[in-house]
PDB file of C-alpha atoms in Angstrom:
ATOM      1  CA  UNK A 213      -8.417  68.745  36.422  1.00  0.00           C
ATOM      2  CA  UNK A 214      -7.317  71.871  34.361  1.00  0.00           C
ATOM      3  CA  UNK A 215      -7.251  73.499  37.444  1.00  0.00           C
ATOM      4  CA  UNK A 216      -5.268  71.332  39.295  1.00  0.00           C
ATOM      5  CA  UNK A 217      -3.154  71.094  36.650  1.00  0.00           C
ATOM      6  CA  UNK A 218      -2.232  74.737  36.508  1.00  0.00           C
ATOM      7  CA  UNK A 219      -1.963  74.871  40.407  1.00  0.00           C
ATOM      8  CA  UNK A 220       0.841  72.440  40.034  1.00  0.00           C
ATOM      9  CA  UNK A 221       2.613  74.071  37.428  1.00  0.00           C
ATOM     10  CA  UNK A 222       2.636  77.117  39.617  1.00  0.00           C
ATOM     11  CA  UNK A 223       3.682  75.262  42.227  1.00  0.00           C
ATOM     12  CA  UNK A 224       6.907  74.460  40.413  1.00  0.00           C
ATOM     13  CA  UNK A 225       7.834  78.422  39.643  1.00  0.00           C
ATOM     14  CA  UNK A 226       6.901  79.478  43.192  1.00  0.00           C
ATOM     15  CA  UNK A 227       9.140  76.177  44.296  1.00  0.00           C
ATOM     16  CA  UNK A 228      12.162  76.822  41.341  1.00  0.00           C
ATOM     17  CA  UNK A 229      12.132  80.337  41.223  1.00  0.00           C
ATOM     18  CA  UNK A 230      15.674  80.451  39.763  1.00  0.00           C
ATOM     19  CA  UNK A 231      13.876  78.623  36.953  1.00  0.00           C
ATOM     20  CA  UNK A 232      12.568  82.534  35.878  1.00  0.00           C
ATOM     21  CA  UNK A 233      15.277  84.626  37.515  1.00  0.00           C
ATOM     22  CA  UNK A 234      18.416  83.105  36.451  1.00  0.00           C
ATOM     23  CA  UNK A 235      17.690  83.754  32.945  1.00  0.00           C
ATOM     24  CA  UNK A 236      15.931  87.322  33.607  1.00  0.00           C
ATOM     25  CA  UNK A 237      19.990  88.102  35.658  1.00  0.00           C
ATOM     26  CA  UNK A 238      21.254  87.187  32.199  1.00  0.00           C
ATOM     27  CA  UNK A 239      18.859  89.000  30.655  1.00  0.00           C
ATOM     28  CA  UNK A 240      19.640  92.005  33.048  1.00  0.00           C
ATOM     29  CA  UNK A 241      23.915  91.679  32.470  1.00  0.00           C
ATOM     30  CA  UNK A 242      23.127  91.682  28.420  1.00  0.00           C
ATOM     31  CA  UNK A 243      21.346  94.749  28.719  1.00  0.00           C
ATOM     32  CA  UNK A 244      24.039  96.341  30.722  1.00  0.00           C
ATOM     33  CA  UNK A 245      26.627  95.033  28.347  1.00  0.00           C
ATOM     34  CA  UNK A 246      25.173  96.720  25.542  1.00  0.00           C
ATOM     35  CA  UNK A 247      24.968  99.642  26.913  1.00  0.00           C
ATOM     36  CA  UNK A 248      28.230  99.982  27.182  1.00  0.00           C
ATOM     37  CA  UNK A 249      28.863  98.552  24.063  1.00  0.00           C
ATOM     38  CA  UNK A 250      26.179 101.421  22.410  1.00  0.00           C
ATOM     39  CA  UNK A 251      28.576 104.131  23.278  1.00  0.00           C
ATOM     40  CA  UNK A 252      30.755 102.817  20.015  1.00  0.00           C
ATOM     41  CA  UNK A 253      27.504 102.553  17.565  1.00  0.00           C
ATOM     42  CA  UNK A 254      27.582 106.054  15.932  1.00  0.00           C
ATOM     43  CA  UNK A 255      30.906 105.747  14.281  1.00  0.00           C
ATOM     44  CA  UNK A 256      29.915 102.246  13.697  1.00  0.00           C
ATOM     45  CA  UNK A 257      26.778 102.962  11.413  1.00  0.00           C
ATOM     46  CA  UNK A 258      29.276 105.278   9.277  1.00  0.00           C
ATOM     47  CA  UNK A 259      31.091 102.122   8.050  1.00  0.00           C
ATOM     48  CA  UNK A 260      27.590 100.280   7.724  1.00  0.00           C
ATOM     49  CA  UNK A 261      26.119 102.751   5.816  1.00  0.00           C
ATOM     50  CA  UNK A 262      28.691 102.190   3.046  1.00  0.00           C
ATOM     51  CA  UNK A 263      27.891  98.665   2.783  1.00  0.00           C
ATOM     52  CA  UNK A 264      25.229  96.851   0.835  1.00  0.00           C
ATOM     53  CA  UNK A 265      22.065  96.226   1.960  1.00  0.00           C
ATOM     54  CA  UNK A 266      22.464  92.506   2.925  1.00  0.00           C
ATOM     55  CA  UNK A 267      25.380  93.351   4.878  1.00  0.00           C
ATOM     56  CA  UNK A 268      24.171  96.072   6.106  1.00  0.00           C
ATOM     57  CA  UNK A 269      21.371  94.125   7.833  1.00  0.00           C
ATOM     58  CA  UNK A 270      23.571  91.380   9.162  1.00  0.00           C
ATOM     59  CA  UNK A 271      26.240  94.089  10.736  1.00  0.00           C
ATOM     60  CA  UNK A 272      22.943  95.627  12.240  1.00  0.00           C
ATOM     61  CA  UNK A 273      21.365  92.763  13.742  1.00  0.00           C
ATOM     62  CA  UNK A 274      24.419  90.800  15.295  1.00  0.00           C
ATOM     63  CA  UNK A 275      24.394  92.193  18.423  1.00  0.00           C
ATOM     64  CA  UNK A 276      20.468  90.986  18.420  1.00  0.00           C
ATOM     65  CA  UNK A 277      21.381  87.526  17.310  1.00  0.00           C
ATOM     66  CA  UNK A 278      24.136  87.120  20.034  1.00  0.00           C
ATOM     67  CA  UNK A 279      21.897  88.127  22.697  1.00  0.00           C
ATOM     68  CA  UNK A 280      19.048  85.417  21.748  1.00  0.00           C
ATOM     69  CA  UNK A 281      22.046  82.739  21.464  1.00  0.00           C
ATOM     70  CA  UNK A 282      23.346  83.466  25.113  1.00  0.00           C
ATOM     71  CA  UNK A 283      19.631  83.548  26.341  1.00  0.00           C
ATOM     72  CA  UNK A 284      19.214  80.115  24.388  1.00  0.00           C
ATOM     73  CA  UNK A 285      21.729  78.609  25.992  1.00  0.00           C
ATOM     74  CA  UNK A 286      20.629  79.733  29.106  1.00  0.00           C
ATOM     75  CA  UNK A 287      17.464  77.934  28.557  1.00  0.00           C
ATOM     76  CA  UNK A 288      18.720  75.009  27.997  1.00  0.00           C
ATOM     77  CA  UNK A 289      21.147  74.565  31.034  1.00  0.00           C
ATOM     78  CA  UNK A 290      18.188  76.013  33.265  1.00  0.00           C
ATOM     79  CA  UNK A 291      15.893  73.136  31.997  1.00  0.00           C
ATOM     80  CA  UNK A 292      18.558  70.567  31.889  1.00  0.00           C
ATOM     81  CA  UNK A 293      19.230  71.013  35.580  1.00  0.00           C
ATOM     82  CA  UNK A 294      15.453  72.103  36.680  1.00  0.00           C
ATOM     83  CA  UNK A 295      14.652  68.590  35.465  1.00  0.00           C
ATOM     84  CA  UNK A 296      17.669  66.379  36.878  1.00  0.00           C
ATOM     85  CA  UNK A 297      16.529  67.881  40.094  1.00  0.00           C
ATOM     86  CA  UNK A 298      12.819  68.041  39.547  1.00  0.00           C
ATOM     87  CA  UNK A 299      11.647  64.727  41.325  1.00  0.00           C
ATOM     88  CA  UNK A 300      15.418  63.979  42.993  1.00  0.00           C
ATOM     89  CA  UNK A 301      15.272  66.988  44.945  1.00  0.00           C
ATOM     90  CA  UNK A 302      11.958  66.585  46.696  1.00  0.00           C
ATOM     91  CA  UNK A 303      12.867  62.939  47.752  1.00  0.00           C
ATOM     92  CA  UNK A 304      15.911  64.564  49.099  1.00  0.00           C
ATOM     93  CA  UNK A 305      14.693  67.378  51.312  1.00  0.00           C
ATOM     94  CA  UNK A 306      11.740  65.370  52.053  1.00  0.00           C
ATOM     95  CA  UNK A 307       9.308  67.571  50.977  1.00  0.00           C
ATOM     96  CA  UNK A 308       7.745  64.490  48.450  1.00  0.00           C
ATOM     97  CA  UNK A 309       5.749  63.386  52.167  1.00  0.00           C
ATOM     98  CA  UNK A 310       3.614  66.520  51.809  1.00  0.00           C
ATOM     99  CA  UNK A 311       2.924  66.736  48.208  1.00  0.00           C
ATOM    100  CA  UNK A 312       1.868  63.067  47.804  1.00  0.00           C
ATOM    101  CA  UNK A 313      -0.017  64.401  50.592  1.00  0.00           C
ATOM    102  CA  UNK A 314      -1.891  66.335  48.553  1.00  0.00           C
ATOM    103  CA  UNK A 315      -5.169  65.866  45.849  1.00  0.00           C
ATOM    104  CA  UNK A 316      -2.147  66.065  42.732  1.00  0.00           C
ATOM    105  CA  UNK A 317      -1.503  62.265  41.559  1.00  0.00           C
ATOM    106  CA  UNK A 318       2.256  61.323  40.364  1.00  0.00           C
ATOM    107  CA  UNK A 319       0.970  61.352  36.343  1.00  0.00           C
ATOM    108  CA  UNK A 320      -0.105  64.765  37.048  1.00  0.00           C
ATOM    109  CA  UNK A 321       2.764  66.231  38.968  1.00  0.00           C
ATOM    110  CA  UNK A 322       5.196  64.761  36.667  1.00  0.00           C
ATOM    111  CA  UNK A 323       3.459  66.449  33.390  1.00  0.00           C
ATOM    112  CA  UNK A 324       3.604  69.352  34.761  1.00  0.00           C
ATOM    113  CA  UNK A 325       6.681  69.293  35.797  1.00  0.00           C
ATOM    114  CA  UNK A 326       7.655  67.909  31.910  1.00  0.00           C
ATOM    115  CA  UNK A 327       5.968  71.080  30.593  1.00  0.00           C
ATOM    116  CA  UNK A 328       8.124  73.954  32.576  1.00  0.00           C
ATOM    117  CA  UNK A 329      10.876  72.962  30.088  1.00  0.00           C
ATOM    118  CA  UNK A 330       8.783  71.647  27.375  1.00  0.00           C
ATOM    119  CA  UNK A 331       6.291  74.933  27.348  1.00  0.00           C
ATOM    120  CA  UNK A 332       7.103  77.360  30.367  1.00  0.00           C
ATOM    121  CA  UNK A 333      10.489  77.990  30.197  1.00  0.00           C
ATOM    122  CA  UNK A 334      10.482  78.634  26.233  1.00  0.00           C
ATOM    123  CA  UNK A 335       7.920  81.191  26.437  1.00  0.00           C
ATOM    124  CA  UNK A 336       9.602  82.557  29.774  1.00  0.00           C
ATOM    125  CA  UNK A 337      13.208  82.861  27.365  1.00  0.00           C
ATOM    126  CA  UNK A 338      11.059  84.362  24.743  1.00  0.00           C
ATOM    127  CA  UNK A 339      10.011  87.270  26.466  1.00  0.00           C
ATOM    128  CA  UNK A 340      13.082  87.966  28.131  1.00  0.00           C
ATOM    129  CA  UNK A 341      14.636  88.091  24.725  1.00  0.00           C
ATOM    130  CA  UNK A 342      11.822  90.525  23.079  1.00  0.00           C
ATOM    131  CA  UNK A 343      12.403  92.701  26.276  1.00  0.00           C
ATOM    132  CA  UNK A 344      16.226  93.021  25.988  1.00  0.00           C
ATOM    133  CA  UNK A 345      15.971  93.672  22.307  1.00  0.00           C
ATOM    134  CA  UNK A 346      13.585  96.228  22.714  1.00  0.00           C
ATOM    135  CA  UNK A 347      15.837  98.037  25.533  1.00  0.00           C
ATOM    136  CA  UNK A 348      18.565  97.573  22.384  1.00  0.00           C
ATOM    137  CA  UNK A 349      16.515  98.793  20.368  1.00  0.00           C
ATOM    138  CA  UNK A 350      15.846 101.895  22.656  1.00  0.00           C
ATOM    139  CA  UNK A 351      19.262 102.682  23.767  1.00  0.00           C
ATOM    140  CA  UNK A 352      20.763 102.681  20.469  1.00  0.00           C
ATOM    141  CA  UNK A 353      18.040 105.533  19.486  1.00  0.00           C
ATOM    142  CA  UNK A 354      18.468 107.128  22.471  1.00  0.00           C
ATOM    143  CA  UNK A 355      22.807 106.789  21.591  1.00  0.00           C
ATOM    144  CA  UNK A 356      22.638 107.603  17.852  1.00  0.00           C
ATOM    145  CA  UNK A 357      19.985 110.672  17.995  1.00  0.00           C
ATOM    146  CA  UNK A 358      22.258 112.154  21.135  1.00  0.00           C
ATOM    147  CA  UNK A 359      25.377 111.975  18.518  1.00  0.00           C
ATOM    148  CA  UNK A 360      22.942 113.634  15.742  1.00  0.00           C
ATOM    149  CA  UNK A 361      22.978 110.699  13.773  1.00  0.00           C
ATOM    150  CA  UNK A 362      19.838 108.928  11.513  1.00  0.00           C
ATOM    151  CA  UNK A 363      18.173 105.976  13.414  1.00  0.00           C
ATOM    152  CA  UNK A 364      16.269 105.483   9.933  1.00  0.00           C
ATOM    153  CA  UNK A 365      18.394 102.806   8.620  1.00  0.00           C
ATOM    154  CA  UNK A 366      18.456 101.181  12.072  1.00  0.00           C
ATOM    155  CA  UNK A 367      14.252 100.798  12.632  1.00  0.00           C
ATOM    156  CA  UNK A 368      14.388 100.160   8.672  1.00  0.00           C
ATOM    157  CA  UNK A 369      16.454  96.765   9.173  1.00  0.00           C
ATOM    158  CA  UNK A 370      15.520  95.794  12.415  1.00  0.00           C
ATOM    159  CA  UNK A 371      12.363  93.652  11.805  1.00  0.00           C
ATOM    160  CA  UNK A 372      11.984  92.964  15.159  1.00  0.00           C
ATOM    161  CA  UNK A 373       7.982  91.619  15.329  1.00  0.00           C
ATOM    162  CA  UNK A 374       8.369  89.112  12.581  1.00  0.00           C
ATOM    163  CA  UNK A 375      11.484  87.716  14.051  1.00  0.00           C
ATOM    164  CA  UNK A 376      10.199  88.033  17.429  1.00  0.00           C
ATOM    165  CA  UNK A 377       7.420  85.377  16.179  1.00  0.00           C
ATOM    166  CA  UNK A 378       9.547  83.110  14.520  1.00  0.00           C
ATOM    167  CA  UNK A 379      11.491  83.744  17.595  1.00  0.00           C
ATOM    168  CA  UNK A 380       8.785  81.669  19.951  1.00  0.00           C
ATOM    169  CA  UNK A 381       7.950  79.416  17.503  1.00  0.00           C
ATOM    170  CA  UNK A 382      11.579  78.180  17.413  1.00  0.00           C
ATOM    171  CA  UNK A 383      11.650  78.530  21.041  1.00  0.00           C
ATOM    172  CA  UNK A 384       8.291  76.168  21.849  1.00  0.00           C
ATOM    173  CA  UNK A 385       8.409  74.619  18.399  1.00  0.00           C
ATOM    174  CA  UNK A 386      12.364  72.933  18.206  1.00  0.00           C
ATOM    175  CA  UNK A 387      13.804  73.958  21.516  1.00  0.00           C
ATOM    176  CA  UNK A 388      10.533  72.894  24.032  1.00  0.00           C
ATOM    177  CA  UNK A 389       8.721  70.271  22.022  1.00  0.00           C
ATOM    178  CA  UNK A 390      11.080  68.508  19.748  1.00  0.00           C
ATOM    179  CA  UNK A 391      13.490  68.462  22.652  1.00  0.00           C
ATOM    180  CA  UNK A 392      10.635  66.291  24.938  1.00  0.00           C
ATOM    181  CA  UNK A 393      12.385  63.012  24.998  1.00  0.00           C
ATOM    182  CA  UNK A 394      15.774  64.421  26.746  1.00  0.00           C
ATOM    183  CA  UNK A 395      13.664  66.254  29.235  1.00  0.00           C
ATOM    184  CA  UNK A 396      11.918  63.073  29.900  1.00  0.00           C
ATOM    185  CA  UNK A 397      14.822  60.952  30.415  1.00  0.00           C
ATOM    186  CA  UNK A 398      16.345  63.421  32.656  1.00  0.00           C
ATOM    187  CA  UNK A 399      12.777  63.151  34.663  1.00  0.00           C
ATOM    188  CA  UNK A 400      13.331  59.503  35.038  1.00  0.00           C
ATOM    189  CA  UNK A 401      16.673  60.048  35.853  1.00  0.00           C
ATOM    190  CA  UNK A 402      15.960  62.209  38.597  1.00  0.00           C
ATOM    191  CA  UNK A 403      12.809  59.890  39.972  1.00  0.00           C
ATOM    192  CA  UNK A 404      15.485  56.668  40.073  1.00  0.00           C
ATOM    193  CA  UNK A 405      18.678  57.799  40.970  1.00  0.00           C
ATOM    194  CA  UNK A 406      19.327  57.773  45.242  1.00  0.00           C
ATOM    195  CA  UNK A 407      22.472  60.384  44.532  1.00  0.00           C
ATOM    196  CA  UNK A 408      24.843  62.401  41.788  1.00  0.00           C
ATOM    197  CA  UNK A 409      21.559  61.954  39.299  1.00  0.00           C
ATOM    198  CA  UNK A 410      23.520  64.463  36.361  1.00  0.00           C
ATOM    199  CA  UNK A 411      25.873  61.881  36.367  1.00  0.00           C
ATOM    200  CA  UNK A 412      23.478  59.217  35.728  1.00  0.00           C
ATOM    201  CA  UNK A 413      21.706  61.398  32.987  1.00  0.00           C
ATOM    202  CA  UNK A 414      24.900  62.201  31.395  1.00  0.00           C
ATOM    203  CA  UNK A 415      26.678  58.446  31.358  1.00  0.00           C
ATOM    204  CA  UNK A 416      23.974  56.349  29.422  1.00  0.00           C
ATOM    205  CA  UNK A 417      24.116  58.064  26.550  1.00  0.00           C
ATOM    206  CA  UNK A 418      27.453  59.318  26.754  1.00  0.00           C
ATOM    207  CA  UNK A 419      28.150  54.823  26.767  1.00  0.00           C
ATOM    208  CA  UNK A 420      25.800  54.199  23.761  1.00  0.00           C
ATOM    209  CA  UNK A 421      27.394  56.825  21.641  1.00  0.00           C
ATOM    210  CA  UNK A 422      31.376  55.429  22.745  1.00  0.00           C
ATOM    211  CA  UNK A 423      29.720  51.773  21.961  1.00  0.00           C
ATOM    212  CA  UNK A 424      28.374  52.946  18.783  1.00  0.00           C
ATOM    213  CA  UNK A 425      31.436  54.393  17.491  1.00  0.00           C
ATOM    214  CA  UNK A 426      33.512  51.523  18.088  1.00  0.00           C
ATOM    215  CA  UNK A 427      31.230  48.953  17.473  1.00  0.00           C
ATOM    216  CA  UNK A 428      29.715  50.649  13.926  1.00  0.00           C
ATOM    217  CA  UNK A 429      32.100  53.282  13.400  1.00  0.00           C
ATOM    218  CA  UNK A 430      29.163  55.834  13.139  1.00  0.00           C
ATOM    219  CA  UNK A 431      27.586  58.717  15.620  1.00  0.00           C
ATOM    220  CA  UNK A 432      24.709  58.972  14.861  1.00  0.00           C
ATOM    221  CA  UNK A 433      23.347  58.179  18.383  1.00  0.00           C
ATOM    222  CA  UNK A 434      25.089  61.398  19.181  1.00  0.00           C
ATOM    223  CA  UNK A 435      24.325  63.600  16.266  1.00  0.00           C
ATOM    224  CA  UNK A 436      20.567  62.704  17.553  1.00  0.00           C
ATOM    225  CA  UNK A 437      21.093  64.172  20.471  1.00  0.00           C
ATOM    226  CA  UNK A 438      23.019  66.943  19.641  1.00  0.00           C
ATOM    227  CA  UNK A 439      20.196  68.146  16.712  1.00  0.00           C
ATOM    228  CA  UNK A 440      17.741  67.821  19.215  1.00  0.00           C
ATOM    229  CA  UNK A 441      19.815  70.082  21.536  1.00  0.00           C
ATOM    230  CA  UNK A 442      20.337  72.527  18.659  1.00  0.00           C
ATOM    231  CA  UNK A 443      16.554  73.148  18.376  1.00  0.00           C
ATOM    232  CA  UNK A 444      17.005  72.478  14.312  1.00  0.00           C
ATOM    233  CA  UNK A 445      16.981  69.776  11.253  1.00  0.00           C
ATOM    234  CA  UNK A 446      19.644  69.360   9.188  1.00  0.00           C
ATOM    235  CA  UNK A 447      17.190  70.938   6.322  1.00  0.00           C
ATOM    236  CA  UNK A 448      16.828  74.315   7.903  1.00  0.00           C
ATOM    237  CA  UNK A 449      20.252  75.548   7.430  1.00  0.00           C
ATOM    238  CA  UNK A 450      19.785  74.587   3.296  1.00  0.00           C
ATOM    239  CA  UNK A 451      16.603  76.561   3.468  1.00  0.00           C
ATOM    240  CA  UNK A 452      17.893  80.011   4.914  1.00  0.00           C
ATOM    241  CA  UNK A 453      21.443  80.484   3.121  1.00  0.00           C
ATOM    242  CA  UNK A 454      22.490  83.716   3.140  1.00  0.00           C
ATOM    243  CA  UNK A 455      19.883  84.835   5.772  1.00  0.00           C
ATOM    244  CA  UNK A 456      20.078  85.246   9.204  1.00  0.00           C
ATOM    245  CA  UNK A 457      19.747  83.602  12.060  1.00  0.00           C
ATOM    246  CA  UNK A 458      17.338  85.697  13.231  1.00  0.00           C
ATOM    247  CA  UNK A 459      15.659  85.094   9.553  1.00  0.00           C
ATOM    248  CA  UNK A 460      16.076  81.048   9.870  1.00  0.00           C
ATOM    249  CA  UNK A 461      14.366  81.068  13.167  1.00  0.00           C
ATOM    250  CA  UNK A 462      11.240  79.745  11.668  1.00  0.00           C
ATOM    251  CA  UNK A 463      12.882  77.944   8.638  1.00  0.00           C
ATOM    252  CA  UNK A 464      10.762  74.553   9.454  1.00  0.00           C
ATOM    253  CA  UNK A 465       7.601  75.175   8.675  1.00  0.00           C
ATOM    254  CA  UNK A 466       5.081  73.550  11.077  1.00  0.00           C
ATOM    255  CA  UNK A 467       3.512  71.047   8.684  1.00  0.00           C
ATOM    256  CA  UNK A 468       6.969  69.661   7.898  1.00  0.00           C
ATOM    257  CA  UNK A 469       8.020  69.665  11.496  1.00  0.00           C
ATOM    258  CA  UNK A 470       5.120  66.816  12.181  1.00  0.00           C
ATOM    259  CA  UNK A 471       5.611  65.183   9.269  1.00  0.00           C
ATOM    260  CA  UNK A 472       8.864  64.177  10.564  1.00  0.00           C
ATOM    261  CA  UNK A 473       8.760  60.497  11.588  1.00  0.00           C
ATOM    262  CA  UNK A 474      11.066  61.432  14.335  1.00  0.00           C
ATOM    263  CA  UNK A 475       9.442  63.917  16.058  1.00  0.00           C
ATOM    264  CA  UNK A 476       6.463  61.280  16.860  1.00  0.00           C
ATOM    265  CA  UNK A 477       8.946  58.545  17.049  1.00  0.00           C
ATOM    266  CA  UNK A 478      10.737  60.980  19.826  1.00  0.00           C
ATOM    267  CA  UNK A 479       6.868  61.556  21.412  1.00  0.00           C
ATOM    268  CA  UNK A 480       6.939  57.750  21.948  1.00  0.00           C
ATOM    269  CA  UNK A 481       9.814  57.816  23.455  1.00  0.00           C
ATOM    270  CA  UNK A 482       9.126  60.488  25.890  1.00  0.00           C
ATOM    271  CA  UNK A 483       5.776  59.046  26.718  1.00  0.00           C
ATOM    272  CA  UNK A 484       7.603  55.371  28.068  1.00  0.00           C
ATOM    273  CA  UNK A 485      10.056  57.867  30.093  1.00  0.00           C
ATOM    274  CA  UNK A 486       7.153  59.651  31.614  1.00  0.00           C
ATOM    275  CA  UNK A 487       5.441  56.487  32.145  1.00  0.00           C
ATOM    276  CA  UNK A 488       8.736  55.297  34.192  1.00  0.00           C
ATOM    277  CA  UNK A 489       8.775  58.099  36.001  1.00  0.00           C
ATOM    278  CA  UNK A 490       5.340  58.566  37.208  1.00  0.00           C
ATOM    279  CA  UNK A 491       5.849  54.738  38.450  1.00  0.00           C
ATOM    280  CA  UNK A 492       9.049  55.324  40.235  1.00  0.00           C
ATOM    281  CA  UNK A 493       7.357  58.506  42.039  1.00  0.00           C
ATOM    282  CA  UNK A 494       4.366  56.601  43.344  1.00  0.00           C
ATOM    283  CA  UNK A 495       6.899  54.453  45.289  1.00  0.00           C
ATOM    284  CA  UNK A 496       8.943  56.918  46.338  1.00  0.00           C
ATOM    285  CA  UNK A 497      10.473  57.417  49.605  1.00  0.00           C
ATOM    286  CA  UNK A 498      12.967  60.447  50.985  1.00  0.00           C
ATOM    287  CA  UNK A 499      16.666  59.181  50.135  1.00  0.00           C
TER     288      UNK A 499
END
C-alpha cells in the first residue's frame, strides 16, 4: 500500500509538472533580481554598519525575508489551482478512464493528491527558498569582497540554518497542514463541479462571509479563512515583537499548535471533504 501510495504521488509531479517548475522560474527570476540588486550592497553596508545591532540585522536580512514571502505566495496560488484542477481536469481530458483503470482506488488517489499541497509542495517551496538564499548569500560575498569590503558582519547576522528550519516547519507546519481543510474543499470542488470549478470554490464562502456580515455584523467566517491562508495564529505575532519574520517563522511551538481545538476541529472538516470527494470520483464520468 505504501508503495502504491508513493507511485501515485509521483504520478501527480510527473502529471503537474508546473506544480515544481513554476515556483523553481520564480525561484530562478529572484535570483536574477538580486543580482542586480547586489551591485548596490557595498555602499549599502556603510550605512548599516553605523546602525545598531537590531537594525542592523533587520536591514541585512530583508532582502531574505522578501524572497521567502514571494516564494510563499507562490505556493499558495500553485496549490490553490493544482487542487481546483486536480480531479476536474482528468474528468475533462478523459484521462480518469485509464487511471480508474488502474490497481489505485479513489480514497487513495485522492490522498495523495491532498498531500502534494498539504506535504509536497511545502517542502518543494522550502528548498527552493534555502537554495536562492544561499545563491544570496554567495553573490553578496562574491560582490562585497570584489569591492574590498568585510563580509564579517554579513555571515555574522545571517543565521541562515536556524531560520531555514523554522523555515519548513512553518512551511509543512501552518502553511501545508493547518491549511488542510481549504485544500480539501477545493478537492471536492474540483470532483463535483461539470465546468468554471474556481468559481465554485471561490463563491460558497465568498456567500457565507457576505451573509454573515449582514446577518451578524461580524467576519469571522472570513478572518478563518484568511488566518488559515496566512499560515499563522493571532498569538504568534504577540510572541515575536521586535523580531523578524524570518525569527517568527517558528513562533508556534508544536505542542501549542495541536492543542488548538481548531486545528483538529479543521482535521474533521477536511476528513468529510475528502470523504465527498473520494465518493464523487468513484462515480465519475468524463464531462
Amino acid at each position: 500500500m505504501i508503495r502504491r501510495f508513493a507511485w501515485a504521488l509521483r504520478r501527480e509531479l510527473w502529471e503537474m509538472r508546473w506544480i515544481w517548475l513554476a515556483p523553481s522560474g520564480i525561484a530562478v527570476v529572484l535570483v536574477v533580481g538580486f543580482a542586480a540588486y547586489a551591485f548596490h550592497l557595498p555602499g549599502q553596508m556603510t550605512a548599516i554598519a553605523t546602525l545598531d545591532a537590531a537594525h542592523q540585522r533587520q536591514a541585512l536580512i530583508a532582502p531574505y525575508e522578501v524572497v521567502a514571502g514571494f516564494l510563499m505566495v507562490a505556493g499558495l496560488l500553485v496549490a490553490a489551482i493544482y487542487c481546483v484542477d486536480a480531479l476536474y481536469g482528468e474528468r475533462r481530458d478523459r484521462s480518469i478512464l485509464l487511471w480508474k483503470s488502474l490497481p489505485v482506488s479513489d480514497a487513495m488517489t485522492v490522498l495523495a493528491k491532498l498531500c502534494i499541497p498539504v506535504l509536497v509542495l511545502p517542502v518543494i517551496i522550502w528548498a527552493l527558498t534555502v537554495a536562492v538564499h544561499v545563491a544570496m548569500l554567495l553573490t553578496s560575498t562574491a560582490v562585497l569582497a570584489a569591492n574590498g569590503e568585510s563580509v564579517a558582519l554579513l555571515w555574522s547576522e545571517l543565521h541562515l540554518v536556524p531560520n531555514s528550519l523554522g523555515l519548513l516547519y512553518h512551511l509543512v507546519a501552518l502553511h501545508g497542514i493547518s491549511t488542510a481543510p481549504l485544500y480539501a474543499w477545493l478537492l471536492l470542488v474540483s470532483a463535483w463541479a461539470t465546468r468554471a470549478p474556481l468559481a465554485w470554490a471561490i463563491l460558497p464562502p465568498v456567500a457565507i462571509g457576505f451573509l454573515e456580515r449582514v446577518a451578524f455584523g461580524t467576519t469571522r467566517f472570513a478572518e478563518l479563512v484568511v488566518s488559515r491562508l496566512a499560515g499563522g495564529s493571532s498569538g504568534a505575532a504577540e510572541q515575536t515583537a521586535g523580531a523578524t519574520l524570518m525569527d517568527s517563522m517558528a513562533a508556534v511551538p508544536v505542542t501549542r499548535l495541536l492543542g488548538e481545538p481548531g486545528l483538529w476541529v479543521g482535521f474533521a472538516v477536511a476528513a468529510v471533504f475528502v470523504a465527498a470527494a473520494v465518493r464523487l470520483r468513484r462515480a465519475a464520468q468524463p464531462v
